[in-house]
mmCIF file of C-alpha atoms and ligand atoms in Angstrom:
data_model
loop_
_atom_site.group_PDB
_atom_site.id
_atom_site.type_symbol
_atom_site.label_atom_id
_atom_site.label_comp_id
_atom_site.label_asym_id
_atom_site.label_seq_id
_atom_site.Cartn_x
_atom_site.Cartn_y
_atom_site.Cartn_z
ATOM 1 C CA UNK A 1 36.157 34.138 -16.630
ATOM 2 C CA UNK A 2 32.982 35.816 -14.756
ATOM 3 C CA UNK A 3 32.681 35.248 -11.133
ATOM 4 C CA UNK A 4 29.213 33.673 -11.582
ATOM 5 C CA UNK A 5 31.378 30.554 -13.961
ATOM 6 C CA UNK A 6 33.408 30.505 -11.150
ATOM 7 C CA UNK A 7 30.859 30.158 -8.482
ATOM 8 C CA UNK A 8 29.410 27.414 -10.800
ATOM 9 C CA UNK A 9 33.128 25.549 -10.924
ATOM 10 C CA UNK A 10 33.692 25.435 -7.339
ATOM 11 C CA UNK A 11 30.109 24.350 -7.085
ATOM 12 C CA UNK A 12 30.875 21.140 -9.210
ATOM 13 C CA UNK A 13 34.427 20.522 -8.018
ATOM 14 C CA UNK A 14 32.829 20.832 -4.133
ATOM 15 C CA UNK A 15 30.148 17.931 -5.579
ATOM 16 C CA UNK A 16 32.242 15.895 -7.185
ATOM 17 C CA UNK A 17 34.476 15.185 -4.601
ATOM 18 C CA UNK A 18 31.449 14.938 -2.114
ATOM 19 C CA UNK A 19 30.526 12.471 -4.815
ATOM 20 C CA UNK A 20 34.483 10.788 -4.587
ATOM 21 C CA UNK A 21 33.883 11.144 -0.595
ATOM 22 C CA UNK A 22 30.889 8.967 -0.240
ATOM 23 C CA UNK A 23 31.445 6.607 -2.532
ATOM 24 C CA UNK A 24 34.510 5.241 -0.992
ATOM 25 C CA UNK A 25 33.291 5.622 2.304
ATOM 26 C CA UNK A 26 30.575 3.626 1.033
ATOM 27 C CA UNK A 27 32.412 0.776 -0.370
ATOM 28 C CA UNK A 28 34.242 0.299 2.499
ATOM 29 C CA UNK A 29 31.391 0.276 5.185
ATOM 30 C CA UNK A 30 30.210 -3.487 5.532
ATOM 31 C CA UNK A 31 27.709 -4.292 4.366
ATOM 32 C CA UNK A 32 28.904 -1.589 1.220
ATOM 33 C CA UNK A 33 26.462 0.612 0.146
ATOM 34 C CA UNK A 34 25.883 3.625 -1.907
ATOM 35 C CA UNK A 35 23.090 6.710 -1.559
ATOM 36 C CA UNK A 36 20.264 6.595 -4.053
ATOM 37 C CA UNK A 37 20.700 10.431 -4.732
ATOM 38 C CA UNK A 38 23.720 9.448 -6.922
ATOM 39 C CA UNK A 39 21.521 7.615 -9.198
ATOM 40 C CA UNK A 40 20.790 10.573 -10.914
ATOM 41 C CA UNK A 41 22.778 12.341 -13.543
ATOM 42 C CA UNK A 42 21.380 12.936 -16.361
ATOM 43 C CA UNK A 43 21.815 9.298 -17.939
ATOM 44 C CA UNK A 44 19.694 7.999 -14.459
ATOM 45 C CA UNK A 45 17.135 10.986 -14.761
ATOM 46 C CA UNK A 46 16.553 9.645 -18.342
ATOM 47 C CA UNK A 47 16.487 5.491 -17.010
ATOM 48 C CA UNK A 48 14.437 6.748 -14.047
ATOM 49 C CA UNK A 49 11.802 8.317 -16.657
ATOM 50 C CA UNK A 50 11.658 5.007 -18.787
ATOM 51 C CA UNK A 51 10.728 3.061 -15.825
ATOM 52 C CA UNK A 52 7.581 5.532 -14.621
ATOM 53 C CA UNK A 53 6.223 4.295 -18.207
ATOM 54 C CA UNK A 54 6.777 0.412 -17.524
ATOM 55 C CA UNK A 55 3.510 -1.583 -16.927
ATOM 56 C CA UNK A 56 4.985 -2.844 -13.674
ATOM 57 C CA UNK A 57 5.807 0.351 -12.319
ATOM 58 C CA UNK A 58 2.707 1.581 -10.502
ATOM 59 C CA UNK A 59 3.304 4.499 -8.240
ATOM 60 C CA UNK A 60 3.638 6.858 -10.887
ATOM 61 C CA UNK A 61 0.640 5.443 -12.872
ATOM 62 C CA UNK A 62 -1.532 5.601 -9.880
ATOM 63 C CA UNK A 63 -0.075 9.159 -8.153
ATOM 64 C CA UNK A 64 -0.830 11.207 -11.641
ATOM 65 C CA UNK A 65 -4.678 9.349 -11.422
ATOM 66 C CA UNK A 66 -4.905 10.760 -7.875
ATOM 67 C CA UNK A 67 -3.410 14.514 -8.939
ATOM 68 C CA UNK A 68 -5.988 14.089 -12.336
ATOM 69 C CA UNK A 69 -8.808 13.228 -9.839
ATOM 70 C CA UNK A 70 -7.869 15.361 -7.148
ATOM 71 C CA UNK A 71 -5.358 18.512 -7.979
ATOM 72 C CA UNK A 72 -8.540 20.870 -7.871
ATOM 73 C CA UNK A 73 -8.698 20.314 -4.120
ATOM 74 C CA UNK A 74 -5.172 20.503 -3.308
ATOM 75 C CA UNK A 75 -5.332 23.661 -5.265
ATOM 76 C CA UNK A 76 -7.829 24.936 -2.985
ATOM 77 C CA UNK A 77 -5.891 24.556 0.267
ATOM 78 C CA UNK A 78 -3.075 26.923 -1.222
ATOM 79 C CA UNK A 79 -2.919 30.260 -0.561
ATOM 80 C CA UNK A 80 -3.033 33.220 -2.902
ATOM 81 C CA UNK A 81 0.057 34.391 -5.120
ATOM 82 C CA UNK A 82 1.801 30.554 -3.604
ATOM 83 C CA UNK A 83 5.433 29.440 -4.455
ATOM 84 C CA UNK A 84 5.441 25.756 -5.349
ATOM 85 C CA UNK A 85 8.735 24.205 -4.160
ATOM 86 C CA UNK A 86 8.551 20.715 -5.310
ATOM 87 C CA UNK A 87 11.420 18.487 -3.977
ATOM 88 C CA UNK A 88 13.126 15.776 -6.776
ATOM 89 C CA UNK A 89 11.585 17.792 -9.397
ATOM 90 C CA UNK A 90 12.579 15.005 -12.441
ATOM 91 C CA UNK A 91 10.411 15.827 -15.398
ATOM 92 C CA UNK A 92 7.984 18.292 -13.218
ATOM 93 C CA UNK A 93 5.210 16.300 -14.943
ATOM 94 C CA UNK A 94 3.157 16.102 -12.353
ATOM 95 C CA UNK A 95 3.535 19.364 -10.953
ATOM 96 C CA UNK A 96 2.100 20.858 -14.320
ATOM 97 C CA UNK A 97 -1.024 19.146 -13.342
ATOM 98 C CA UNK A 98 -0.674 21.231 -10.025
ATOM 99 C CA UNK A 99 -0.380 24.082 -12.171
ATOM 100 C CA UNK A 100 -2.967 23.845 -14.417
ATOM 101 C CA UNK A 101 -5.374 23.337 -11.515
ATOM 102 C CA UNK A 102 -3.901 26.277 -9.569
ATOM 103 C CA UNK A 103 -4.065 29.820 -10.763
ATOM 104 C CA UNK A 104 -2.538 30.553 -7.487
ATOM 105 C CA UNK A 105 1.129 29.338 -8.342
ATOM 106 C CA UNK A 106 2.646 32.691 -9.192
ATOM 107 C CA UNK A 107 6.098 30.807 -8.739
ATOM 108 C CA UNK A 108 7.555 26.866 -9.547
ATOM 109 C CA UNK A 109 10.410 26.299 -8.154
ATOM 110 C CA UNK A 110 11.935 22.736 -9.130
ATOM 111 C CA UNK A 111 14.876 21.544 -6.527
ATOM 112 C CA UNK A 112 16.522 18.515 -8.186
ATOM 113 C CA UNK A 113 20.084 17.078 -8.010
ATOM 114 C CA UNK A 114 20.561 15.810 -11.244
ATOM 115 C CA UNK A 115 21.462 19.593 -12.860
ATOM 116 C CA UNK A 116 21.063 19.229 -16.174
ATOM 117 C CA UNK A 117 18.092 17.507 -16.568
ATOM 118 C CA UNK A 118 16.820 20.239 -14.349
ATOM 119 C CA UNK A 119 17.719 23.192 -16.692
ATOM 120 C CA UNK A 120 16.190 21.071 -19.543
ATOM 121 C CA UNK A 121 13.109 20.640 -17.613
ATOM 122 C CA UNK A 122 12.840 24.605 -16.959
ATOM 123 C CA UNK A 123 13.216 25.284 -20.439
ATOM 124 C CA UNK A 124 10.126 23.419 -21.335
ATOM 125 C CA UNK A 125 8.161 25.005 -18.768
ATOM 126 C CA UNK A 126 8.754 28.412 -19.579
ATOM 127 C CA UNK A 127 7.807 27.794 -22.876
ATOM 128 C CA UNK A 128 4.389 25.987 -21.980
ATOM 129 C CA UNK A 129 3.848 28.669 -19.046
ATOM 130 C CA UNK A 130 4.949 31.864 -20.095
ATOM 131 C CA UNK A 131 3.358 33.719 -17.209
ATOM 132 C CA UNK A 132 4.772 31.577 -14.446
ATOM 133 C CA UNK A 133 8.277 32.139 -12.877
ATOM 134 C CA UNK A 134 10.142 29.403 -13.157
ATOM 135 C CA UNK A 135 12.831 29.349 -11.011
ATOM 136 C CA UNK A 136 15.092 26.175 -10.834
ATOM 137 C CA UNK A 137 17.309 25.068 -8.220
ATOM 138 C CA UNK A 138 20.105 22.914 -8.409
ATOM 139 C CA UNK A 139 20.425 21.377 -5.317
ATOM 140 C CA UNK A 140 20.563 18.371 -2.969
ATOM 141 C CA UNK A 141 17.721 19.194 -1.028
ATOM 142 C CA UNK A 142 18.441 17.154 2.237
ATOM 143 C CA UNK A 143 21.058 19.476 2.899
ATOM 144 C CA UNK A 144 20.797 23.425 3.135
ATOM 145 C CA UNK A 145 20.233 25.594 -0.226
ATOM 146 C CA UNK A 146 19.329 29.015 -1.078
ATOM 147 C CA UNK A 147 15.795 29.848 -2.438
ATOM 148 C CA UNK A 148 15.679 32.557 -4.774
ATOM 149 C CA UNK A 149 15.384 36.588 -3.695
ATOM 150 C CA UNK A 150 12.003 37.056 -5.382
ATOM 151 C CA UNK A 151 10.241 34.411 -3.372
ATOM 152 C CA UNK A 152 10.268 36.792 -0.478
ATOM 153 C CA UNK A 153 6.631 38.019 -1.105
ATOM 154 C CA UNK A 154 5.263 34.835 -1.812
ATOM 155 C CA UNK A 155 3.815 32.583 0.247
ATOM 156 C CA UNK A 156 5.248 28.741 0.181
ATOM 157 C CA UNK A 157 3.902 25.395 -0.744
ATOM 158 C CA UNK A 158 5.803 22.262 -0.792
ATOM 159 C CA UNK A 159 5.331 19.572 -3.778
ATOM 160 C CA UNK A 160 7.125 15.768 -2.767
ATOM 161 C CA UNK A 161 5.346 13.505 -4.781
ATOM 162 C CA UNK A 162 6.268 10.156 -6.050
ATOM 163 C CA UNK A 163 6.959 8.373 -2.613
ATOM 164 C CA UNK A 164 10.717 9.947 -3.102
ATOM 165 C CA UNK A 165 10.544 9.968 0.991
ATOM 166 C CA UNK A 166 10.068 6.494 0.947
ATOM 167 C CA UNK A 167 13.774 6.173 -0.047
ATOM 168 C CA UNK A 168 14.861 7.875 2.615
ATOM 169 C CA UNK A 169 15.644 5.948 6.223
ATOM 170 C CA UNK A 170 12.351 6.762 8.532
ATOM 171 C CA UNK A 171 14.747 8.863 10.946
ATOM 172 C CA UNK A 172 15.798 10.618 7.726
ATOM 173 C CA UNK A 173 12.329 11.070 6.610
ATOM 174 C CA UNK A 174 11.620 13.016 10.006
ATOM 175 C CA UNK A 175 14.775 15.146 9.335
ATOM 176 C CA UNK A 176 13.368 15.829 6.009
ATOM 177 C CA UNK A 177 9.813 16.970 7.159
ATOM 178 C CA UNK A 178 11.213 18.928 10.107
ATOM 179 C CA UNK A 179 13.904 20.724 7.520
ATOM 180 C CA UNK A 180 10.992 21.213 5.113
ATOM 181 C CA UNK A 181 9.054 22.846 7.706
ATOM 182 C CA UNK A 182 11.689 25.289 7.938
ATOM 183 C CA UNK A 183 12.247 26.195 4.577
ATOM 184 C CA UNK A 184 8.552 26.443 3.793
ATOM 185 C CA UNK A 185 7.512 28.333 7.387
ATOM 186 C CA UNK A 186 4.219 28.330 9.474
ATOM 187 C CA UNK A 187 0.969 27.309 8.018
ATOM 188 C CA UNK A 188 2.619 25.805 4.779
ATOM 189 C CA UNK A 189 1.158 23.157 3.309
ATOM 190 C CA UNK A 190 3.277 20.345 2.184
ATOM 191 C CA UNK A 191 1.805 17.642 -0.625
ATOM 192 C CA UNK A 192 3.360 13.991 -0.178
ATOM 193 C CA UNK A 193 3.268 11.315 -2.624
ATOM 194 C CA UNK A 194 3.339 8.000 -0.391
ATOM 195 C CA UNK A 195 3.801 4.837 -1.787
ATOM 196 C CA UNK A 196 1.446 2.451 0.038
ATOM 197 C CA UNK A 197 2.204 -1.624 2.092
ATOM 198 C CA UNK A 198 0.657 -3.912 -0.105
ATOM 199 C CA UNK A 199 1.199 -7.324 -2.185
ATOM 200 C CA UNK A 200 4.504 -8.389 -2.237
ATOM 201 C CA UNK A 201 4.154 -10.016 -5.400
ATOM 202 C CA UNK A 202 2.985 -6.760 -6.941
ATOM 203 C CA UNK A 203 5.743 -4.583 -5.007
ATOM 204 C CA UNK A 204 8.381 -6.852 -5.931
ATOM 205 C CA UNK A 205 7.653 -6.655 -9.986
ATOM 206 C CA UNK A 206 7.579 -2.820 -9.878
ATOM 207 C CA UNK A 207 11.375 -3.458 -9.065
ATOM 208 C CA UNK A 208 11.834 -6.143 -11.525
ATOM 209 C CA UNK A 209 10.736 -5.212 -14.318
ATOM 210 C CA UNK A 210 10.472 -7.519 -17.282
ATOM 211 C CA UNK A 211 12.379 -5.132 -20.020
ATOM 212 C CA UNK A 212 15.747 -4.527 -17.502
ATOM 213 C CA UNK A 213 15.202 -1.122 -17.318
ATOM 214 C CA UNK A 214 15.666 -1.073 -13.582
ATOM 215 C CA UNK A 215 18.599 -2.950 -13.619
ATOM 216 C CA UNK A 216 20.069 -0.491 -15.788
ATOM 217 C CA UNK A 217 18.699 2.377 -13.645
ATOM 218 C CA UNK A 218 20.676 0.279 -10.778
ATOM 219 C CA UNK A 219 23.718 -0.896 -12.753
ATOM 220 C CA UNK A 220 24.894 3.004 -13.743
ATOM 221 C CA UNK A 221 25.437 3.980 -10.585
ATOM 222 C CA UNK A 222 29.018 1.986 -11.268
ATOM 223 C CA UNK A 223 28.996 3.009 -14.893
ATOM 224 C CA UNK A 224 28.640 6.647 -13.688
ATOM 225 C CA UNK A 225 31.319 5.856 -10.818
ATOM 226 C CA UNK A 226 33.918 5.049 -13.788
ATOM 227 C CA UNK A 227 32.504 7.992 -15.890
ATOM 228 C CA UNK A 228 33.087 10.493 -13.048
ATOM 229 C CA UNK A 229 35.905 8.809 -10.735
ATOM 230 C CA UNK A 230 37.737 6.814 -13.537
ATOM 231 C CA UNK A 231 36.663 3.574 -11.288
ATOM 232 C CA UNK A 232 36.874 0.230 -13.487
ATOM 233 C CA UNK A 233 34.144 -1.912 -12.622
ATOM 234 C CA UNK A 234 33.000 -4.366 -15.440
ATOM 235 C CA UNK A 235 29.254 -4.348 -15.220
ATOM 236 C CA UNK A 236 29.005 -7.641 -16.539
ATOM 237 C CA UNK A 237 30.128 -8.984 -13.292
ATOM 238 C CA UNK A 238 27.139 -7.255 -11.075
ATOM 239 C CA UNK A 239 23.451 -7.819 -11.419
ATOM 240 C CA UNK A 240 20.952 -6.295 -9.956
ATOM 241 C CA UNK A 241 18.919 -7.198 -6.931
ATOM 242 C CA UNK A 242 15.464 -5.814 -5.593
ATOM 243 C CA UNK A 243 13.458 -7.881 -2.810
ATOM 244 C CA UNK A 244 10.575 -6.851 -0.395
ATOM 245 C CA UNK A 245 12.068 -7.087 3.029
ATOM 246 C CA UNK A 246 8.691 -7.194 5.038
ATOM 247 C CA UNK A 247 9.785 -6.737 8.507
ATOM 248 C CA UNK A 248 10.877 -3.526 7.293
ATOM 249 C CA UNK A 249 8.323 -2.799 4.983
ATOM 250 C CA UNK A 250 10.513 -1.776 2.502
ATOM 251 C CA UNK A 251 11.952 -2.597 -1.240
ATOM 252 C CA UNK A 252 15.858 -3.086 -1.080
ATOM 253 C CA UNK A 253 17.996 -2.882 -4.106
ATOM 254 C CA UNK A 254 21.733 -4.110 -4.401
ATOM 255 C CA UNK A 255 24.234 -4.961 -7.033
ATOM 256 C CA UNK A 256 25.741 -8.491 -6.414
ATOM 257 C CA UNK A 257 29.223 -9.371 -7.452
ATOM 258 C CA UNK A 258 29.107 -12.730 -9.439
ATOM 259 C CA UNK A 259 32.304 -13.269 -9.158
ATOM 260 C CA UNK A 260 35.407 -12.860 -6.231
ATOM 261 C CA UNK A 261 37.274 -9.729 -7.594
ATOM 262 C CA UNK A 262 38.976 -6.166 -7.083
ATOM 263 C CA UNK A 263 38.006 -2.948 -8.091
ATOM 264 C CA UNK A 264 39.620 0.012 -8.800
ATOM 265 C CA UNK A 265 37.736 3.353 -7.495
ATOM 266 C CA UNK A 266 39.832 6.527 -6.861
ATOM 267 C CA UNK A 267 43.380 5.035 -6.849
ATOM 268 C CA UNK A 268 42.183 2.468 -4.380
ATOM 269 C CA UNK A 269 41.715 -1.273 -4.353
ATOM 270 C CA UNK A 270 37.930 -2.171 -3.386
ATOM 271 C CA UNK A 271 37.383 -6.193 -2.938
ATOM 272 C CA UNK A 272 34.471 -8.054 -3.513
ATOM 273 C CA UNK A 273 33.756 -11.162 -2.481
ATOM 274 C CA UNK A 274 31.153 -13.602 -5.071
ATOM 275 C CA UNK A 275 27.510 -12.373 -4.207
ATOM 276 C CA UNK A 276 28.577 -9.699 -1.882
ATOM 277 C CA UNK A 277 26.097 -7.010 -2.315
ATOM 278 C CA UNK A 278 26.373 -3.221 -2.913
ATOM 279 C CA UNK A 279 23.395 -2.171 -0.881
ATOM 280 C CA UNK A 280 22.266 0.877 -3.115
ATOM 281 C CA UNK A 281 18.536 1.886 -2.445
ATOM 282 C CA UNK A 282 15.345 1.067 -0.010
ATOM 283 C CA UNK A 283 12.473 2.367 -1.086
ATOM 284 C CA UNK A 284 10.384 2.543 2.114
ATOM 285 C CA UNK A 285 6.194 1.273 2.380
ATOM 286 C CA UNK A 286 3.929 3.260 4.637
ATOM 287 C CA UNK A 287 -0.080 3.023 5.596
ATOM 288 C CA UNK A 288 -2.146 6.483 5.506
ATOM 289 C CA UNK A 289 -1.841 6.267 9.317
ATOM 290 C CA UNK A 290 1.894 4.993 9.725
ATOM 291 C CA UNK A 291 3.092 8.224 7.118
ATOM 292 C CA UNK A 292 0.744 10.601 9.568
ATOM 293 C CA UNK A 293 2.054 9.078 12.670
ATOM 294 C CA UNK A 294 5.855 10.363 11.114
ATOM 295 C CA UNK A 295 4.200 14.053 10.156
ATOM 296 C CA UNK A 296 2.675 14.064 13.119
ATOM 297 C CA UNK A 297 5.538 13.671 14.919
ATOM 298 C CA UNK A 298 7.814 15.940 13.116
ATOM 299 C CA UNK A 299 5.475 19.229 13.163
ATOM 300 C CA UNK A 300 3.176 18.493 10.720
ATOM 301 C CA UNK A 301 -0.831 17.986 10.592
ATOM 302 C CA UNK A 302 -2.232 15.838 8.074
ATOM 303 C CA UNK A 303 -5.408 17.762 6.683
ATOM 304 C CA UNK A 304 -6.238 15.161 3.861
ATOM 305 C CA UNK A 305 -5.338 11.664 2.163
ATOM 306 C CA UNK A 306 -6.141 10.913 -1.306
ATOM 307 C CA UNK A 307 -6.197 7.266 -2.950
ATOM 308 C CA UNK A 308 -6.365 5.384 -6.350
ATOM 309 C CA UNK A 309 -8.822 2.832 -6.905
ATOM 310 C CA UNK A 310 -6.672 0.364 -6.311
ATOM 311 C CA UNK A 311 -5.462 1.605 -2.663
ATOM 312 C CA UNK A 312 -2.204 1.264 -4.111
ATOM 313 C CA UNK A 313 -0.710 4.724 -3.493
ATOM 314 C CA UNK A 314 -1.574 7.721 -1.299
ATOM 315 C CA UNK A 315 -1.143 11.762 -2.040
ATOM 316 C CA UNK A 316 -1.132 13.584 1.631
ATOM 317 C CA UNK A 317 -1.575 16.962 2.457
ATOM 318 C CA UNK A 318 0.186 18.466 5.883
ATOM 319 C CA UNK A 319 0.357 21.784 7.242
ATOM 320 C CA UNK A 320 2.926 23.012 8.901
ATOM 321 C CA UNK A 321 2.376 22.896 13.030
ATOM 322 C CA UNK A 322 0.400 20.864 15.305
HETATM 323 N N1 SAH B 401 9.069 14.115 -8.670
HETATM 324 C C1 SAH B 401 9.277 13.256 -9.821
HETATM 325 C C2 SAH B 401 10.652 12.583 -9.812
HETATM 326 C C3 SAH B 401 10.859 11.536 -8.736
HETATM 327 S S1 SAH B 401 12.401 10.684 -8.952
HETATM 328 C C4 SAH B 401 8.185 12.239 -9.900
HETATM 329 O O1 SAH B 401 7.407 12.128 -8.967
HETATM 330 O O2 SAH B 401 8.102 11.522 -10.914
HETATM 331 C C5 SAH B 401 13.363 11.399 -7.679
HETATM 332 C C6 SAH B 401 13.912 12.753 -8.080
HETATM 333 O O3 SAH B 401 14.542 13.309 -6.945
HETATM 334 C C7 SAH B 401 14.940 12.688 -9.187
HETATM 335 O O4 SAH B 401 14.681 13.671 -10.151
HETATM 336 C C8 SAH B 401 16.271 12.941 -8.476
HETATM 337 O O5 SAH B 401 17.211 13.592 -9.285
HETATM 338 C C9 SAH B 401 15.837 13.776 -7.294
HETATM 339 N N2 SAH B 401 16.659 13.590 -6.086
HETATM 340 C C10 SAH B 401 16.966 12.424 -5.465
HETATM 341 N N3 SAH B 401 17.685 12.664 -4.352
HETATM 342 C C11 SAH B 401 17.852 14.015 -4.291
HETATM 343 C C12 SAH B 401 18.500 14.888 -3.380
HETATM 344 N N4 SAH B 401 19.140 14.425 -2.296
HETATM 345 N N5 SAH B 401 18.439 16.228 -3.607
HETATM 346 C C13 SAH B 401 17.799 16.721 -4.704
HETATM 347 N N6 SAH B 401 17.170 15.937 -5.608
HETATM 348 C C14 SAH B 401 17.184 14.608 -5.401
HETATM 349 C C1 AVI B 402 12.320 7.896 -6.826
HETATM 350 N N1 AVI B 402 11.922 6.718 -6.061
HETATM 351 C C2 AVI B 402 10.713 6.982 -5.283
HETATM 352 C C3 AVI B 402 11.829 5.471 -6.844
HETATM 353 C C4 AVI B 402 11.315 4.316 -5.967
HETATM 354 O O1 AVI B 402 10.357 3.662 -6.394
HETATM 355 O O2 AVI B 402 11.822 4.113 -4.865
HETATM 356 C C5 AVI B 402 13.181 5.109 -7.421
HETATM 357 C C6 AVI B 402 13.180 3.780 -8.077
HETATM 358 N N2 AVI B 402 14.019 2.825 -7.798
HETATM 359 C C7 AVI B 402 13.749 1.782 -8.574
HETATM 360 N N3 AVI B 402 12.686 2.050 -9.301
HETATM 361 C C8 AVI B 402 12.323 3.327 -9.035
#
């Protein structure tokens, strides 16, 4: 066996049992709850891209308008011979717009969880940019990871679009931007995709979506818990939840139990009482001026603010330092 199959083994073993770690840590916090990031293997990469094409999901709509308006001027605040690190790379589809509008990407380098969809992703991109180094990393990127070698002459730009801070707690968005900061270094500009306070009616459909698709995006979390920690919960006994909490200006998703029952995760014996929620994603709302107010305060200047027509969504650019 090489060493670099090796590396790669202890690599998965390490994540699955971070995987086994959290989740029963998680289920037996109260109120339980579970991290978005494990939403995404490669069956939730795939849900996750059939609900950016559902009428009621906006955001994604509305941030590729903004990047088909506007790319051209975020291409002009990077520098020459740029790295693009883009953060929860999913299907990279809107960084090829960055790409086609920037001949100054010499580099793409996708950071995504969800591993395989990543390497599938990468494959497509070197064939549809031959010239550009594509150089994936798999990766949870709120933690710390290596960049590769031949970035070192590059300079750095960061790419977070599709409001994927917004599922992150505030204090953990700060974290984020100050460990971004880091890995991109002085001067580097960062472009945010922020989802933007609005309509509860209108926020609460993008989470509810007529077809079910997010409530199957929701409900394999568990099916992927018995896939990859032989659990046994029977997903027709959960349904999915997704509400606007305003006070908090943010989207909340759970999975309710519909009926009193006990689980079986990892050898142990999880209980559930009828409608006791798994809490399993927020998905936080910002202003232009609340999201600047958090960069602000975590080392980052806003230099510009993009909108759709609608005012539904916002794309922000920050530079590194105050
Ligand atoms: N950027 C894409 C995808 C957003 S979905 C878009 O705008 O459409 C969120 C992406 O972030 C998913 O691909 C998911 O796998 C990835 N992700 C979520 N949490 C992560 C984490 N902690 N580390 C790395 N990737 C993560
Ligand atoms: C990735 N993230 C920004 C999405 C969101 O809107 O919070 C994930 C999602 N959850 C349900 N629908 C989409």
């Amino acid at each position: 066996m090489s060493i670099q199959s090796v590396v790669a083994r202890h690599l998965s073993e390490d994540r699955s049992s971070a995987f086994a770690r959290d989740v029963i840590e998680g289920l037996a916090a109260r109120p339980k709850r579970l991290s978005p990031k494990y939403f995404y293997d490669e069956a939730g990469s795939r849900l996750f891209e059939q609900i950016t094409e559902l009428p009621e999901y906006y955001p994604t709509r509305c941030e590729l308008a903004i990047l088909r308006a506007h790319a051209a001027d975020m291409a002009g605040l990077l520098p020459a011979q740029t790295a693009l690190i883009e953060f929860g790379s999913g299907s990279s589809k809107k960084a090829r717009l960055m790409l086609d509008a920037a001949p100054a990407i010499a580099a793409y380098v996708p950071v995504d969880i969800s591993s395989q969809w990543l390497t599938q992703e990468a494959t497509r991109l070197r064939r549809d940019y031959p010239r550009l180094a594509v150089l994936p990393v798999a990766a949870d990127f709120t933690q710390a990871f290596r960049l590769p070698r031949s970035l070192a002459t590059l300079a750095r730009a960061g790419f977070f679009p599709g409001s994927t801070i917004g599922n992150f707690e505030p204090h953990q968005a700060s974290a984020f931007l100050q460990h971004a900061a880091r890995i991109l270094g002085e001067d580097a500009i960062l472009i945010v995709g922020i989802d933007l306070v609005k309509d509860a009616e209108i926020l609460t459909a993008a989470y509810n979506d007529a077809a079910g698709v997010t409530a199957n995006f929701n409900l394999n979390l568990l099916a992927r818990i018995n896939r990859e920690l032989g659990a046994d919960f029977d997903l027709t006994t959960f349904s999915h939840q997704a509400f606007y909490n305003r006070e908090r200006r943010r989207i909340e998703m759970h999975l309710a139990s519909r009926r009193r029952q006990q689980v079986s995760v990892c050898g142990r014996m999880i209980e559930f009482g009828e409608c006791e929620t798994i809490h399993t994603e927020n998905s936080y709302k910002y202003t232009v001026e609340s999201f600047g107010a958090l960069a602000r305060g975590c080392g980052w200047t806003p230099v510009a603010a993009w909108s759709d027509v609608e005012g539904y969504f916002s794309v922000q650019a920050l530079r590194a330092g105050t």
